[in-house]
PDB file of C-alpha atoms and ligand atoms in Angstrom:
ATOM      1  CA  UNK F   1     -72.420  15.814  17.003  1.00 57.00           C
ATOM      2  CA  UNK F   2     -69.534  16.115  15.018  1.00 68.00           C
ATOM      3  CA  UNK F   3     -69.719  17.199  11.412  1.00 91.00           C
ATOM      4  CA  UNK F   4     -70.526  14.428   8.783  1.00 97.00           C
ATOM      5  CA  UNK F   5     -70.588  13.616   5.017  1.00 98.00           C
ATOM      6  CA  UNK F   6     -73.345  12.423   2.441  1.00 98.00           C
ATOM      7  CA  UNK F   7     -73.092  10.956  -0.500  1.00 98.00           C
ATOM      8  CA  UNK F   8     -75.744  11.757  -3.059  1.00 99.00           C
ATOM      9  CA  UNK F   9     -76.411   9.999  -6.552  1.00 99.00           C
ATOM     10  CA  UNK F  10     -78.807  12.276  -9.065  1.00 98.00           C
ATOM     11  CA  UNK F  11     -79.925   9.123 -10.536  1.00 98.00           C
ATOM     12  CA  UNK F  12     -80.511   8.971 -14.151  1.00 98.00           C
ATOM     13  CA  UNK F  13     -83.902   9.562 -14.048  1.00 98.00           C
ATOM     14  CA  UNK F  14     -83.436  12.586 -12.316  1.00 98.00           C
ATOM     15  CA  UNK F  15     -80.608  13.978 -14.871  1.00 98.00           C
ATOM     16  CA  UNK F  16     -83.149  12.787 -17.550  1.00 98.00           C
ATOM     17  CA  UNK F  17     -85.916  14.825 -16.257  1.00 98.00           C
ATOM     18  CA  UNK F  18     -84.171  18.303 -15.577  1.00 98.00           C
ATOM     19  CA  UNK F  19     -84.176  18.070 -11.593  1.00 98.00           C
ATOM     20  CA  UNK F  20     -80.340  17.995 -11.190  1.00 98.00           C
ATOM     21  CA  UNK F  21     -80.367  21.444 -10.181  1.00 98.00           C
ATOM     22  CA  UNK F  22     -83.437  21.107  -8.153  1.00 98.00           C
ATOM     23  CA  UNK F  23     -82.384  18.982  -6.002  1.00 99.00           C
ATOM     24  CA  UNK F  24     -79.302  20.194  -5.309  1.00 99.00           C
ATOM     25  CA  UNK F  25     -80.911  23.418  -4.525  1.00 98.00           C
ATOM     26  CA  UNK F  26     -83.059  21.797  -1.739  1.00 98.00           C
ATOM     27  CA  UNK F  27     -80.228  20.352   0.276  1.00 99.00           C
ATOM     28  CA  UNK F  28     -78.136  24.129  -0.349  1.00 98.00           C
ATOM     29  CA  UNK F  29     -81.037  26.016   1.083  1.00 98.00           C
ATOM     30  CA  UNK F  30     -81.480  23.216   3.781  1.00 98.00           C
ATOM     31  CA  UNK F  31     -78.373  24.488   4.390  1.00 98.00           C
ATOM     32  CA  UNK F  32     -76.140  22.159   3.735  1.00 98.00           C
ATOM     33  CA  UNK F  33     -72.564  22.254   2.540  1.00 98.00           C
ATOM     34  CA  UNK F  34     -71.528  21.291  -0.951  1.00 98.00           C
ATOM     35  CA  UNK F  35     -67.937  19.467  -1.123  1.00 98.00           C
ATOM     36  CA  UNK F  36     -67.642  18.158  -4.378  1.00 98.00           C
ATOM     37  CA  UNK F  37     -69.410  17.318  -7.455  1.00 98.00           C
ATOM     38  CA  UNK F  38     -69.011  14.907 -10.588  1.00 98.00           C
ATOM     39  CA  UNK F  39     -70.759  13.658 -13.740  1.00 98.00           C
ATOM     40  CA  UNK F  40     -70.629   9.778 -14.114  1.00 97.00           C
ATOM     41  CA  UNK F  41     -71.773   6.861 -16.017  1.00 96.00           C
ATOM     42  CA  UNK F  42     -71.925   4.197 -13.775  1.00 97.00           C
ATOM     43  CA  UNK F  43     -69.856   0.958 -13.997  1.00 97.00           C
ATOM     44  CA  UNK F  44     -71.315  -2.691 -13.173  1.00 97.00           C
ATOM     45  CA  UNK F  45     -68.381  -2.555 -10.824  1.00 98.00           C
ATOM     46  CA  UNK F  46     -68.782   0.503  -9.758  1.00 98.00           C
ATOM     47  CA  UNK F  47     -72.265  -0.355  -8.776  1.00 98.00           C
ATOM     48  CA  UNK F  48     -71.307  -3.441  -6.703  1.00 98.00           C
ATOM     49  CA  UNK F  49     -68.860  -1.256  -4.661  1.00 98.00           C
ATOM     50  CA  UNK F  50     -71.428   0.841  -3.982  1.00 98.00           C
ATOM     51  CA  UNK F  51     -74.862  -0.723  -3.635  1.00 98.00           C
ATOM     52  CA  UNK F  52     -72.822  -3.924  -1.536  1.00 96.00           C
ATOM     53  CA  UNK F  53     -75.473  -4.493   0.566  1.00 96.00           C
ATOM     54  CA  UNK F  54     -77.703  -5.736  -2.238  1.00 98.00           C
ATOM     55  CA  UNK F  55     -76.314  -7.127  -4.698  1.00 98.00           C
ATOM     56  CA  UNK F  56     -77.055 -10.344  -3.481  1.00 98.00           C
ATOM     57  CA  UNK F  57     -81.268  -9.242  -3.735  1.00 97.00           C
ATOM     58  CA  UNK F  58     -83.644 -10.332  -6.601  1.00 97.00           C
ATOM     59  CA  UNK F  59     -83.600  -6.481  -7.978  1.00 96.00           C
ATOM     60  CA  UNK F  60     -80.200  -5.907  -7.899  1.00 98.00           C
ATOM     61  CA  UNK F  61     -79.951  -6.932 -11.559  1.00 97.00           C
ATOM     62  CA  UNK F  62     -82.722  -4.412 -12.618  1.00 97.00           C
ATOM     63  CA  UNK F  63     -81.617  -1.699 -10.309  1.00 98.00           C
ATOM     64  CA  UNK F  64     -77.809  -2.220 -12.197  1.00 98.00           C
ATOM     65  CA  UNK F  65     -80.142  -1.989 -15.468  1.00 97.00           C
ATOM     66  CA  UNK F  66     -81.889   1.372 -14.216  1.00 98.00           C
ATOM     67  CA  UNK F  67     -78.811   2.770 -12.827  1.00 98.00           C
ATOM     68  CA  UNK F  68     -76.869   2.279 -16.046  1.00 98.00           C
ATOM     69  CA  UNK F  69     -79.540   3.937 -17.918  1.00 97.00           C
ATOM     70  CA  UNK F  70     -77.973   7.330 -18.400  1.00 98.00           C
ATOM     71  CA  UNK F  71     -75.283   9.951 -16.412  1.00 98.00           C
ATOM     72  CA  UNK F  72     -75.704  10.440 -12.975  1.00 98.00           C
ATOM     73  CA  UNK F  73     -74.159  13.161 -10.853  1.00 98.00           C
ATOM     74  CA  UNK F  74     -72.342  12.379  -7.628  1.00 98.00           C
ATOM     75  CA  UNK F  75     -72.004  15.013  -4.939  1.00 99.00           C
ATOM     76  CA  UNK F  76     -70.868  15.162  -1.375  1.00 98.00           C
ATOM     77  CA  UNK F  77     -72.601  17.350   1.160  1.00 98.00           C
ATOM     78  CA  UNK F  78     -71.512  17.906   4.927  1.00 98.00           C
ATOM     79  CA  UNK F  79     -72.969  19.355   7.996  1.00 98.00           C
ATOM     80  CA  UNK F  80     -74.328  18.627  11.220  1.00 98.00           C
ATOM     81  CA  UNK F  81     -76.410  15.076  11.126  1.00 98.00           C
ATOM     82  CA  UNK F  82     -76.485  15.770   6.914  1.00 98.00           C
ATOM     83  CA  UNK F  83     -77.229  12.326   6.722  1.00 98.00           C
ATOM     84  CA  UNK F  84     -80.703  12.219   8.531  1.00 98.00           C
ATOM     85  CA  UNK F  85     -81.490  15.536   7.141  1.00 98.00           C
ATOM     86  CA  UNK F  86     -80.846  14.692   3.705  1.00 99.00           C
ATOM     87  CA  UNK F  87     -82.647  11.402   3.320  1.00 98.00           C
ATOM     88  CA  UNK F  88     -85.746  13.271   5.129  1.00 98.00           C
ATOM     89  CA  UNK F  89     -85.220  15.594   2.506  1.00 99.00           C
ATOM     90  CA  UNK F  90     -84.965  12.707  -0.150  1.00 99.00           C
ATOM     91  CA  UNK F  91     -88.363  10.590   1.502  1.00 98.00           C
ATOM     92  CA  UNK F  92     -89.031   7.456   1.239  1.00 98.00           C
ATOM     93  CA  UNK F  93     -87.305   4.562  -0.950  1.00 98.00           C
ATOM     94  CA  UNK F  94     -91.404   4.112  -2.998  1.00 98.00           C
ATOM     95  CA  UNK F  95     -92.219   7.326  -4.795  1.00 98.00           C
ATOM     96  CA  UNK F  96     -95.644   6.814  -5.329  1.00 98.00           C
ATOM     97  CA  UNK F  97     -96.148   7.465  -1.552  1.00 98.00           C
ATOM     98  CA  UNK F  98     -93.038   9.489  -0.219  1.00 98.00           C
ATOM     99  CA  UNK F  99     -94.083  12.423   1.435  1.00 98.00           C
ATOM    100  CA  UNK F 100     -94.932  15.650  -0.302  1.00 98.00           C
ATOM    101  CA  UNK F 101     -92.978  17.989  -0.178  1.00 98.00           C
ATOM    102  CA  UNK F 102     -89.482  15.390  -0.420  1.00 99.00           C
ATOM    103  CA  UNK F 103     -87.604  15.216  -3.344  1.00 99.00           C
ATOM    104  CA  UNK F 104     -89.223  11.068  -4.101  1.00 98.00           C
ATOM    105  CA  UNK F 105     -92.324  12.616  -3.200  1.00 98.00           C
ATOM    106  CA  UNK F 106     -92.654  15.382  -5.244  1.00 98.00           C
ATOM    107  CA  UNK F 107     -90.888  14.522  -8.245  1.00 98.00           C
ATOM    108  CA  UNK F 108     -91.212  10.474  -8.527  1.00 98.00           C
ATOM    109  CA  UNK F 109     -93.551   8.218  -9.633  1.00 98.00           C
ATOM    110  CA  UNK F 110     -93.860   4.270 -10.785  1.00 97.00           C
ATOM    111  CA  UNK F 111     -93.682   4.451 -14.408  1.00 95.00           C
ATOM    112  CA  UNK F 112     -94.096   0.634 -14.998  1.00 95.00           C
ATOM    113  CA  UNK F 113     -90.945   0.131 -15.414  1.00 92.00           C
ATOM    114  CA  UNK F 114     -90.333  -2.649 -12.989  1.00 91.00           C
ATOM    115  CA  UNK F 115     -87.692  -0.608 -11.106  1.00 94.00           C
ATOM    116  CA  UNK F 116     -88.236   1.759  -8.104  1.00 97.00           C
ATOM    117  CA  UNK F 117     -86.964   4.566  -9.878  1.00 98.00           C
ATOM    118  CA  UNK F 118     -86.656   7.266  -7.270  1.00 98.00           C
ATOM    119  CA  UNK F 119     -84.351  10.719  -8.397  1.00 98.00           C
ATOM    120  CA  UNK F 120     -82.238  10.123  -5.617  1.00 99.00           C
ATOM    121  CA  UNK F 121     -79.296   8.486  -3.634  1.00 98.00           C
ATOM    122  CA  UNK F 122     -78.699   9.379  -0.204  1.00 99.00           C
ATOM    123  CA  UNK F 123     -75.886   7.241   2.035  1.00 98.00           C
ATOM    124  CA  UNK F 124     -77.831   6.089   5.000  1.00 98.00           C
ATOM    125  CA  UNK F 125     -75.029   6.192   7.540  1.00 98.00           C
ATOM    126  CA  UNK F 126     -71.689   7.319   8.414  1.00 98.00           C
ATOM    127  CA  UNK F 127     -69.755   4.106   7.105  1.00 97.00           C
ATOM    128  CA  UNK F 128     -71.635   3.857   4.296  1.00 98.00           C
ATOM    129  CA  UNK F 129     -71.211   7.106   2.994  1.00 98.00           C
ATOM    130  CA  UNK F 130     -67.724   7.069   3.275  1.00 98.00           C
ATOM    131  CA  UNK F 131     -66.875   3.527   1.183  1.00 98.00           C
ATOM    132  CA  UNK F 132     -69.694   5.382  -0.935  1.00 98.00           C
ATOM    133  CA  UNK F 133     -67.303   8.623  -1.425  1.00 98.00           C
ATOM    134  CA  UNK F 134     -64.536   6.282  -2.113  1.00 98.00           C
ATOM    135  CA  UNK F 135     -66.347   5.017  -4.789  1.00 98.00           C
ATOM    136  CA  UNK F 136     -66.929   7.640  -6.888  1.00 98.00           C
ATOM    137  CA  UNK F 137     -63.789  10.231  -6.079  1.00 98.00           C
TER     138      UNK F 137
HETATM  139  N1  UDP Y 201     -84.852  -0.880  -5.117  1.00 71.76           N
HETATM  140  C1  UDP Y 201     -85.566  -1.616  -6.033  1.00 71.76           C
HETATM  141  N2  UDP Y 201     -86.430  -2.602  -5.576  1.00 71.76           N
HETATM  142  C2  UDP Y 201     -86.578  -2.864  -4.246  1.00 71.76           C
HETATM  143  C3  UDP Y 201     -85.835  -2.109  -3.316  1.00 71.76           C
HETATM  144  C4  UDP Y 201     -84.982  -1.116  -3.783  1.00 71.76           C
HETATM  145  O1  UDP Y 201     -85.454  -1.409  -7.246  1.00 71.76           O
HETATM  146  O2  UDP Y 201     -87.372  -3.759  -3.878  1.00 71.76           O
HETATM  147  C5  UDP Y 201     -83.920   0.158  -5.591  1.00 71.76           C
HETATM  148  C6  UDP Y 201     -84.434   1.593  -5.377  1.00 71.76           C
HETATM  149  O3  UDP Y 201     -84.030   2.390  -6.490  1.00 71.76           O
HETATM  150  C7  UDP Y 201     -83.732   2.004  -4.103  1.00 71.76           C
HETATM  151  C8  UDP Y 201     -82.380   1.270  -4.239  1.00 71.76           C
HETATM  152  O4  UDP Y 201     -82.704   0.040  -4.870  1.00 71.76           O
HETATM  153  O5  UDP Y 201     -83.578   3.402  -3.999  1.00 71.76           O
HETATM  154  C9  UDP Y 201     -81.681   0.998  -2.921  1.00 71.76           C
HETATM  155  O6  UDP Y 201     -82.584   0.396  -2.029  1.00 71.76           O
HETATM  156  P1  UDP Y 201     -82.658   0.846  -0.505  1.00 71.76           P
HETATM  157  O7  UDP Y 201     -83.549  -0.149   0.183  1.00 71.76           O
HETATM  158  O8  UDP Y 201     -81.271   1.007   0.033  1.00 71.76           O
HETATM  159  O9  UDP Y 201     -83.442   2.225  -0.567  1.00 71.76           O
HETATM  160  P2  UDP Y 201     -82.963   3.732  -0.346  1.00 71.76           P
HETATM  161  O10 UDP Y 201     -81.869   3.732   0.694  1.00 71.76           O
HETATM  162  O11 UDP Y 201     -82.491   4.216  -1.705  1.00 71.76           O
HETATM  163  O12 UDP Y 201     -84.194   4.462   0.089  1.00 71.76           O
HETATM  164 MG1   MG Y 202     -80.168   2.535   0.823  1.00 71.76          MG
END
């Protein structure tokens, strides 16, 4: 398979916490490449460019609010199939039961919040990680 590209978000609960480095230590020694790197604060249009396929859902307004709620960090990673490997890395969208040993299950948790606040961002396919890129470099 021809070598791909991932776009990652360090969400802001993840910058908040200290696990910036963390995880992007994981997906290094996975073995992963890392192409680029940026600190953000996200836009409301940013956010609609890249979460497209849901802004029309009931959470979309709370996952804008969570999203907004400090700097993120946006990095691109490529490799072989770096797209499955990095959201097996990442688990599971719930943290409360994403596998130990991923980044959601390891380090996430409901906080009762009302959002799914889960560390990380991984695309979850070719096309969407490259509008994804677009969006934030
Ligand atoms: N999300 C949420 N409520 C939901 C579903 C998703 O707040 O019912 C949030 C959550 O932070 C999730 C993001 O929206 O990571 C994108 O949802 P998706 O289903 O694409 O999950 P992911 O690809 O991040 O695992
Ligand atoms: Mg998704």
């Amino acid at each position: 398979m021809a070598t791909e590209k991932i776009l990652i978000l360090i969400k802001p609960d993840g910058v908040k916490r200290g696990l910036a480095g963390e995880v992007l230590a994981r997906i290094e020694r996975k073995g992963y490449t890392l192409e680029n790197i940026a600190w953000h604060a996200a836009t409301p249009e940013k956010l609609a460019a890249h979460y497209a396929e849901h802004v029309e859902k009931p959470f979309y307004p709370s996952l804008v609010e969570y999203m907004s709620s400090g700097p993120i960090v946006a990095a691109v990673f490529s490799g072989d199939s770096v797209i499955a490997g990095v959201r097996s890395l990442a688990g599971s969208t719930d943290p409360t039961t994403a596998a130990p040993g991923t980044i959601r299950g390891d380090f996430g948790r409901d906080w009762g919040t009302g959002n799914i606040e889960n560390i990380i961002h991984a695309s979850d396919s070719p096309e969407s990680a490259e509008r994804e890129i677009a969006v934030w470099f």
